[in-house]
Short mmCIF file of C-alpha atoms in Angstrom, two decimals:
data_model
loop_
_atom_site.label_atom_id
_atom_site.label_comp_id
_atom_site.label_asym_id
_atom_site.label_seq_id
_atom_site.Cartn_x
_atom_site.Cartn_y
_atom_site.Cartn_z
CA MET A 1 3.96 2.16 32.89
CA THR A 2 7.27 3.33 31.52
CA ARG A 3 9.22 0.97 29.32
CA SER A 4 12.92 1.26 28.91
CA HIS A 5 13.28 0.57 25.20
CA THR A 6 10.58 0.15 22.56
CA LEU A 7 11.40 -0.96 19.02
CA LEU A 8 9.14 -0.11 16.08
CA VAL A 9 9.51 -1.53 12.59
CA GLY A 10 7.33 -0.23 9.75
CA ALA A 11 5.46 2.16 12.01
CA THR A 12 5.81 5.42 10.10
CA GLY A 13 2.45 5.27 8.35
CA MET A 14 -0.77 3.71 9.57
CA LEU A 15 0.84 2.78 12.92
CA ARG A 16 2.09 6.31 13.60
CA GLY A 17 -0.66 7.07 16.11
CA ALA A 18 0.31 3.98 18.10
CA ALA A 19 4.00 4.92 17.83
CA VAL A 20 3.36 8.34 19.36
CA GLU A 21 1.41 6.85 22.25
CA LEU A 22 4.14 4.28 22.87
CA GLY A 23 6.66 7.13 22.84
CA ARG A 24 4.84 8.66 25.80
CA HIS A 25 5.52 5.55 27.85
CA SER A 26 9.05 4.67 26.77
CA ALA A 27 12.44 6.06 27.74
CA HIS A 28 13.92 5.10 24.34
CA VAL A 29 12.16 4.42 21.04
CA THR A 30 14.12 2.97 18.12
CA SER A 31 12.20 3.05 14.85
CA ILE A 32 13.37 1.33 11.71
CA ALA A 33 11.83 2.16 8.35
CA ARG A 34 12.90 2.31 4.73
CA THR A 35 11.55 5.74 3.77
CA GLU A 36 13.60 8.58 5.27
CA SER A 37 10.93 11.23 4.76
CA SER A 38 8.35 9.16 6.64
CA LEU A 39 10.87 8.49 9.38
CA ALA A 40 11.51 12.23 9.68
CA HIS A 41 7.75 12.77 9.96
CA LEU A 42 7.56 10.23 12.79
CA ASP A 43 10.55 11.88 14.45
CA ARG A 44 8.66 15.20 14.48
CA ASP A 45 5.58 13.50 15.93
CA LEU A 46 7.60 11.88 18.70
CA ARG A 47 9.12 15.16 19.86
CA GLY A 48 7.47 16.23 23.06
CA THR A 49 6.40 12.73 24.03
CA GLY A 50 9.29 12.48 26.48
CA CYS A 51 11.14 9.62 24.82
CA ALA A 52 14.55 9.68 23.21
CA HIS A 53 13.83 8.75 19.60
CA HIS A 54 16.43 6.93 17.51
CA PRO A 55 15.33 6.77 13.85
CA VAL A 56 17.15 4.21 11.70
CA PRO A 57 16.57 4.48 7.93
CA LEU A 58 17.05 0.95 6.69
CA ASP A 59 15.49 -1.55 4.29
CA TYR A 60 14.86 -4.57 6.51
CA ARG A 61 15.06 -6.89 3.50
CA ALA A 62 18.83 -6.56 3.94
CA VAL A 63 18.60 -8.93 6.90
CA ASP A 64 22.26 -8.78 7.94
CA ARG A 65 22.24 -4.99 8.09
CA PHE A 66 18.90 -5.10 9.88
CA THR A 67 20.28 -7.50 12.50
CA ASP A 68 23.36 -5.32 12.96
CA ALA A 69 21.12 -2.29 13.53
CA LEU A 70 19.14 -4.16 16.18
CA VAL A 71 22.30 -5.21 18.00
CA THR A 72 23.61 -1.65 17.88
CA ALA A 73 20.30 -0.34 19.25
CA THR A 74 20.37 -2.73 22.20
CA THR A 75 24.02 -1.91 22.88
CA GLU A 76 23.36 1.83 22.91
CA CYS A 77 19.91 1.97 24.56
CA GLY A 78 19.67 -1.28 26.49
CA PRO A 79 17.56 -4.40 25.96
CA ILE A 80 14.29 -4.02 24.05
CA ASP A 81 11.25 -4.53 26.29
CA LEU A 82 8.63 -4.23 23.62
CA ALA A 83 8.83 -4.64 19.84
CA VAL A 84 6.07 -3.91 17.37
CA GLY A 85 6.77 -5.06 13.84
CA TRP A 86 4.86 -4.73 10.57
CA PHE A 87 6.72 -6.61 7.86
CA HIS A 88 5.77 -7.10 4.21
CA ALA A 89 5.77 -10.66 2.88
CA SER A 90 9.23 -9.95 1.47
CA GLY A 91 10.48 -9.22 5.00
CA ARG A 92 9.74 -12.50 6.74
CA GLY A 93 13.43 -13.20 7.21
CA ALA A 94 13.80 -9.90 9.03
CA SER A 95 10.88 -10.68 11.35
CA LEU A 96 12.56 -13.94 12.33
CA ALA A 97 15.90 -12.14 12.79
CA LEU A 98 14.23 -9.64 15.11
CA ALA A 99 12.70 -12.44 17.18
CA GLU A 100 16.11 -14.11 17.48
CA VAL A 101 17.79 -10.90 18.66
CA LEU A 102 15.03 -10.39 21.25
CA SER A 103 15.36 -13.97 22.42
CA ARG A 104 19.13 -13.71 22.78
CA GLN A 105 18.67 -10.77 25.13
CA GLY A 106 17.26 -13.25 27.68
CA THR A 107 14.97 -10.59 29.15
CA ASP A 108 11.48 -11.94 28.35
CA ALA A 109 10.82 -9.23 25.78
CA ARG A 110 7.41 -9.01 24.14
CA TYR A 111 7.18 -9.04 20.34
CA PHE A 112 3.88 -7.98 18.74
CA ARG A 113 3.72 -9.07 15.10
CA VAL A 114 1.24 -6.98 13.16
CA LEU A 115 -0.22 -9.09 10.35
CA GLY A 116 -2.50 -8.38 7.40
CA SER A 117 -5.90 -10.01 7.10
CA ALA A 118 -4.39 -12.73 4.88
CA ALA A 119 -3.08 -14.28 8.12
CA ALA A 120 -6.69 -15.25 8.84
CA ASP A 121 -7.48 -16.54 5.34
CA PRO A 122 -9.07 -19.96 5.92
CA THR A 123 -7.88 -21.15 2.50
CA ALA A 124 -4.23 -20.12 2.94
CA SER A 125 -1.39 -22.24 4.21
CA ARG A 126 -0.03 -21.54 7.68
CA ASP A 127 2.63 -18.93 8.30
CA GLU A 128 5.80 -21.03 8.37
CA ASP A 129 7.64 -18.65 10.70
CA SER A 130 5.09 -18.66 13.52
CA PRO A 131 6.05 -22.00 15.11
CA THR A 132 9.76 -21.14 14.89
CA ILE A 133 9.33 -17.75 16.52
CA ALA A 134 6.96 -19.12 19.18
CA GLU A 135 9.56 -21.70 20.24
CA LEU A 136 12.34 -19.19 20.88
CA PRO A 137 13.20 -18.96 24.60
CA ASP A 138 12.92 -15.84 26.74
CA LEU A 139 10.53 -14.19 24.28
CA HIS A 140 6.77 -13.66 24.35
CA THR A 141 5.32 -13.37 20.85
CA ARG A 142 1.89 -11.97 20.19
CA SER A 143 -0.05 -11.63 16.92
CA ILE A 144 -2.22 -8.72 15.92
CA VAL A 145 -4.31 -9.45 12.83
CA LEU A 146 -5.66 -6.41 11.02
CA GLY A 147 -9.12 -7.33 9.77
CA PHE A 148 -11.91 -5.26 8.31
CA VAL A 149 -15.17 -3.63 9.36
CA VAL A 150 -18.62 -4.87 8.32
CA THR A 151 -21.48 -2.42 8.54
CA GLY A 152 -24.83 -3.53 7.16
CA ASN A 153 -24.36 -4.84 3.66
CA ARG A 154 -21.03 -3.05 3.16
CA SER A 155 -17.55 -3.76 4.41
CA ARG A 156 -14.41 -1.63 4.46
CA TRP A 157 -10.80 -1.71 5.54
CA LEU A 158 -9.71 -0.32 8.90
CA THR A 159 -8.76 3.33 9.18
CA ASP A 160 -5.31 4.32 10.45
CA ALA A 161 -6.86 5.41 13.75
CA GLU A 162 -8.63 2.08 14.19
CA ILE A 163 -5.40 0.22 13.48
CA SER A 164 -3.39 2.27 15.97
CA ASP A 165 -6.08 1.97 18.64
CA GLY A 166 -6.30 -1.77 18.07
CA VAL A 167 -2.54 -2.23 18.37
CA LEU A 168 -2.43 -0.25 21.61
CA ARG A 169 -5.32 -2.28 22.99
CA ALA A 170 -3.55 -5.52 22.06
CA ILE A 171 -0.40 -4.39 23.89
CA GLU A 172 -2.45 -3.45 26.94
CA THR A 173 -4.40 -6.71 27.09
CA ASP A 174 -1.32 -8.75 26.13
CA ALA A 175 -3.41 -11.49 24.52
CA ALA A 176 -1.62 -14.08 22.40
CA GLU A 177 -3.71 -13.08 19.41
CA THR A 178 -5.82 -10.01 18.81
CA VAL A 179 -7.99 -9.33 15.78
CA VAL A 180 -8.55 -5.65 15.09
CA GLY A 181 -11.95 -5.31 13.47
CA THR A 182 -13.12 -8.70 12.28
CA VAL A 183 -12.10 -11.45 9.89
CA GLN A 184 -15.52 -13.13 9.99
CA PRO A 185 -17.22 -13.91 7.78
CA TRP A 186 -14.23 -14.11 5.47
CA SER A 187 -16.54 -13.76 2.46
CA ARG A 188 -17.25 -10.16 3.54
CA ARG A 189 -13.59 -9.17 3.22
CA PRO A 190 -13.64 -5.99 1.05
CA MET B 1 -15.68 36.35 -9.54
CA SER B 2 -13.56 33.50 -8.30
CA THR B 3 -13.19 30.32 -10.29
CA PRO B 4 -14.65 27.31 -8.53
CA ALA B 5 -11.97 24.93 -7.28
CA PRO B 6 -11.78 21.72 -9.27
CA ARG B 7 -13.50 18.73 -7.74
CA ARG B 8 -10.93 16.93 -5.68
CA GLY B 9 -10.15 13.42 -6.69
CA PRO B 10 -11.02 10.48 -4.52
CA GLU B 11 -9.21 9.21 -1.47
CA ILE B 12 -9.43 5.43 -1.49
CA THR B 13 -8.18 3.27 1.35
CA THR B 14 -7.49 -0.41 0.76
CA GLU B 15 -5.84 -2.87 3.11
CA ARG B 16 -2.27 -1.78 2.32
CA LEU B 17 -2.71 1.21 0.04
CA PHE B 18 -3.88 4.79 0.05
CA ILE B 19 -4.94 6.16 -3.33
CA ARG B 20 -5.30 9.88 -3.85
CA PRO B 21 -4.67 12.42 -6.63
CA LEU B 22 -1.05 12.73 -7.71
CA ARG B 23 0.55 16.00 -6.58
CA ALA B 24 3.57 18.00 -7.64
CA ASP B 25 5.51 16.72 -4.61
CA ASP B 26 5.19 13.16 -5.98
CA ALA B 27 7.31 14.22 -8.97
CA SER B 28 10.63 12.72 -7.93
CA ALA B 29 9.35 9.20 -7.22
CA PHE B 30 6.91 9.41 -10.15
CA HIS B 31 9.73 10.31 -12.54
CA GLU B 32 11.94 7.55 -11.17
CA TYR B 33 9.62 4.67 -11.98
CA ARG B 34 7.97 6.22 -15.04
CA SER B 35 11.35 6.67 -16.71
CA HIS B 36 12.43 3.10 -15.96
CA PRO B 37 12.94 1.37 -19.35
CA ASP B 38 10.44 -1.41 -18.53
CA VAL B 39 7.75 1.19 -17.80
CA ALA B 40 8.68 3.70 -20.51
CA ARG B 41 8.37 0.96 -23.14
CA ILE B 42 4.64 0.46 -22.49
CA GLN B 43 3.46 3.84 -21.19
CA GLY B 44 2.46 6.76 -23.34
CA PHE B 45 3.70 9.50 -21.01
CA VAL B 46 7.37 9.31 -20.02
CA PRO B 47 8.65 12.39 -18.17
CA GLY B 48 12.10 13.39 -19.38
CA SER B 49 13.05 14.97 -16.06
CA VAL B 50 11.77 15.54 -12.54
CA ASP B 51 10.85 19.10 -13.57
CA GLU B 52 8.79 17.81 -16.48
CA ALA B 53 7.09 15.33 -14.16
CA ARG B 54 6.35 18.15 -11.72
CA GLU B 55 4.79 20.29 -14.46
CA HIS B 56 2.68 17.36 -15.61
CA LEU B 57 1.44 16.71 -12.08
CA ARG B 58 0.73 20.41 -11.52
CA GLY B 59 -1.46 20.28 -14.62
CA GLN B 60 -3.21 17.24 -13.20
CA GLY B 61 -4.09 19.26 -10.12
CA SER B 62 -6.16 21.67 -12.20
CA ILE B 63 -8.33 18.94 -13.73
CA ALA B 64 -11.57 18.21 -11.93
CA PHE B 65 -12.11 14.53 -11.29
CA ASP B 66 -14.92 12.89 -13.27
CA THR B 67 -14.90 15.51 -16.02
CA PRO B 68 -15.81 14.20 -19.49
CA GLY B 69 -12.89 14.37 -21.88
CA THR B 70 -10.12 14.10 -19.27
CA TRP B 71 -7.67 11.63 -17.76
CA SER B 72 -7.07 11.78 -13.99
CA GLN B 73 -4.07 10.12 -12.42
CA LEU B 74 -4.02 8.94 -8.84
CA ALA B 75 -1.06 8.12 -6.64
CA VAL B 76 -0.82 4.64 -5.17
CA ARG B 77 0.96 4.92 -1.82
CA LEU B 78 1.71 2.39 0.89
CA ARG B 79 -0.24 2.99 4.07
CA ASP B 80 2.61 1.78 6.25
CA SER B 81 5.26 4.19 4.98
CA ASP B 82 3.53 6.68 2.67
CA ARG B 83 5.87 5.57 -0.12
CA LEU B 84 4.69 6.06 -3.71
CA VAL B 85 4.68 2.67 -5.42
CA GLY B 86 2.73 3.50 -8.59
CA ASP B 87 -0.26 5.23 -10.08
CA VAL B 88 -3.66 4.46 -11.56
CA GLY B 89 -5.40 6.52 -14.20
CA VAL B 90 -9.03 7.03 -15.11
CA ARG B 91 -10.26 8.45 -18.42
CA PHE B 92 -13.73 9.90 -18.53
CA PRO B 93 -14.68 9.80 -22.24
CA GLU B 94 -16.18 12.95 -23.70
CA GLU B 95 -18.91 11.00 -25.46
CA ASP B 96 -20.14 9.13 -22.38
CA ALA B 97 -18.43 9.40 -18.99
CA ARG B 98 -20.64 6.69 -17.53
CA GLN B 99 -18.16 4.31 -19.15
CA VAL B 100 -14.59 4.91 -18.04
CA GLU B 101 -11.18 3.62 -19.07
CA ILE B 102 -8.57 2.72 -16.48
CA GLY B 103 -4.82 2.26 -16.58
CA PHE B 104 -2.22 1.36 -13.99
CA THR B 105 1.53 1.43 -13.40
CA ILE B 106 3.44 -0.11 -10.53
CA ALA B 107 7.13 0.71 -10.04
CA PRO B 108 9.27 -2.23 -11.20
CA ALA B 109 10.92 -2.49 -7.77
CA GLU B 110 7.50 -2.86 -6.13
CA GLN B 111 5.96 -5.41 -8.51
CA GLY B 112 5.05 -8.94 -7.50
CA GLN B 113 3.45 -8.01 -4.19
CA GLY B 114 -0.13 -7.60 -5.36
CA TYR B 115 -0.19 -3.80 -5.13
CA GLY B 116 -1.55 -3.41 -8.68
CA THR B 117 -4.36 -5.86 -8.07
CA GLU B 118 -5.24 -4.24 -4.76
CA ALA B 119 -5.16 -0.75 -6.29
CA VAL B 120 -7.35 -1.66 -9.26
CA ARG B 121 -9.83 -3.46 -6.99
CA GLY B 122 -10.03 -0.36 -4.80
CA LEU B 123 -10.45 1.84 -7.85
CA LEU B 124 -13.23 -0.35 -9.28
CA ASP B 125 -15.00 -0.30 -5.94
CA HIS B 126 -14.91 3.49 -6.03
CA LEU B 127 -15.95 3.82 -9.67
CA PHE B 128 -18.88 1.44 -9.33
CA GLY B 129 -19.82 1.80 -5.67
CA THR B 130 -19.33 5.53 -5.12
CA LEU B 131 -19.57 7.06 -8.60
CA GLY B 132 -22.09 4.56 -9.97
CA LYS B 133 -20.31 4.08 -13.29
CA HIS B 134 -21.91 1.66 -15.73
CA ARG B 135 -18.83 0.08 -17.31
CA VAL B 136 -15.06 0.12 -16.83
CA PHE B 137 -12.69 -0.93 -19.58
CA ALA B 138 -8.96 -1.12 -20.21
CA SER B 139 -6.84 -1.23 -23.35
CA VAL B 140 -3.73 -3.37 -23.05
CA ASP B 141 -0.89 -4.64 -25.21
CA PRO B 142 -1.64 -8.33 -25.95
CA GLU B 143 2.02 -9.11 -25.15
CA ASN B 144 1.72 -7.60 -21.67
CA ALA B 145 0.93 -10.83 -19.83
CA PRO B 146 1.24 -9.49 -16.24
CA SER B 147 -1.26 -6.69 -16.90
CA ILE B 148 -3.66 -9.06 -18.63
CA ALA B 149 -3.41 -11.47 -15.68
CA LEU B 150 -4.17 -8.60 -13.30
CA LEU B 151 -7.24 -7.52 -15.28
CA GLU B 152 -8.56 -11.07 -15.38
CA ARG B 153 -7.83 -11.52 -11.67
CA VAL B 154 -10.02 -8.58 -10.74
CA GLY B 155 -12.83 -9.78 -12.99
CA LEU B 156 -12.52 -7.99 -16.33
CA ARG B 157 -13.43 -9.96 -19.45
CA ARG B 158 -11.63 -9.88 -22.79
CA GLU B 159 -14.01 -8.21 -25.23
CA ALA B 160 -11.93 -7.49 -28.30
CA HIS B 161 -8.54 -7.85 -29.94
CA HIS B 162 -7.95 -5.03 -32.40
CA ARG B 163 -5.27 -5.63 -35.04
CA ARG B 164 -2.80 -2.81 -35.73
CA SER B 165 -5.36 -0.39 -34.38
CA LEU B 166 -3.17 1.90 -32.28
CA TRP B 167 -0.36 4.22 -33.41
CA PHE B 168 2.09 3.89 -30.51
CA LYS B 169 5.70 5.03 -30.36
CA GLY B 170 6.04 5.15 -34.14
CA GLU B 171 4.27 1.98 -35.22
CA TRP B 172 0.86 0.37 -35.53
CA VAL B 173 0.27 -2.05 -32.67
CA ASP B 174 -2.48 -4.40 -31.54
CA ASP B 175 -4.55 -3.67 -28.48
CA VAL B 176 -6.83 -5.84 -26.45
CA ILE B 177 -9.92 -4.51 -24.70
CA TYR B 178 -10.97 -5.81 -21.29
CA ALA B 179 -14.15 -4.64 -19.54
CA ILE B 180 -16.48 -5.18 -16.62
CA LEU B 181 -20.01 -3.94 -15.97
CA ARG B 182 -21.27 -2.64 -12.64
CA SER B 183 -23.76 -5.52 -12.51
CA GLU B 184 -20.85 -7.96 -12.82
CA TRP B 185 -18.76 -6.19 -10.16
CA THR B 186 -21.54 -6.21 -7.58
CA ALA B 187 -22.73 -9.76 -8.39
#
């Protein structure tokens, strides 16, 4: 399947493998990240995948500038079909802004929010943004929770390859929530 | 006869961080946060320039990890962007390297997000789980409340408060010792 426009936020590191694979199936890829050197690295990796890559060096915590960049991207490359976003806790406002831009497109875009294992912490309070984002019209939101791996009496965090594979699998299956690795039992979290 | 290459330092992966030996190409970011006044005030080594930082890190590259009588410094980088957000250090005492001292620095702009706690937890896991160290300790300024909170959060106990025991930046200062045993870490 070839998508018209894929948006990646925070995908220059552990999600780079997934970004490259998505590049193979997208006409345009816009990637937004804070670190220019990492963005340049991703740009090199995306060459030869067939997509037109549009790197945008930007700190998403500046939400207004982030929103402007999204609007510019959709103006220049068309509506975003698929968005994959990894935001730090300090970037929750940007995640919501992205969802609102996608919703305003009115094109039933899909937004995959990549979340740390803390999203599955049974003792933590609920993510306040989730209900708001889920209620936005013309937008399908999905959650991908990055868990851990338990082997015998040891546990460890996911490798970059496992994370990228898990994200690609989640996009393919299109489930509302996907856990990469496991978050059970929580007491075995590394 | 060729000289054996120094033992490479560890590569530690935590949920959000990748920890590996500092390299000369980390010099720019390393200098930036290490020369920040809030960091320079409490750290012994403050590089005066990027070149000085680069020389220091080159020297680090020639030190084999886990060698008695040395300090090794490791870069703390974000897995999502490969950005350097701080460093952790390990001292392997000459007299007994089964007991090691640790230190940590997180760039002021990156503090408050739990990176220090996550890095030290990952480091302790490596020191106890992989290297089988017996005891890990840290020396900290008693006025440095955030660092003390971090050490307590990851399970270190306060063992001592030494009065005017350390000559630091031209004056005698107090230092507090925190420590944890392998048996406590794995309990």
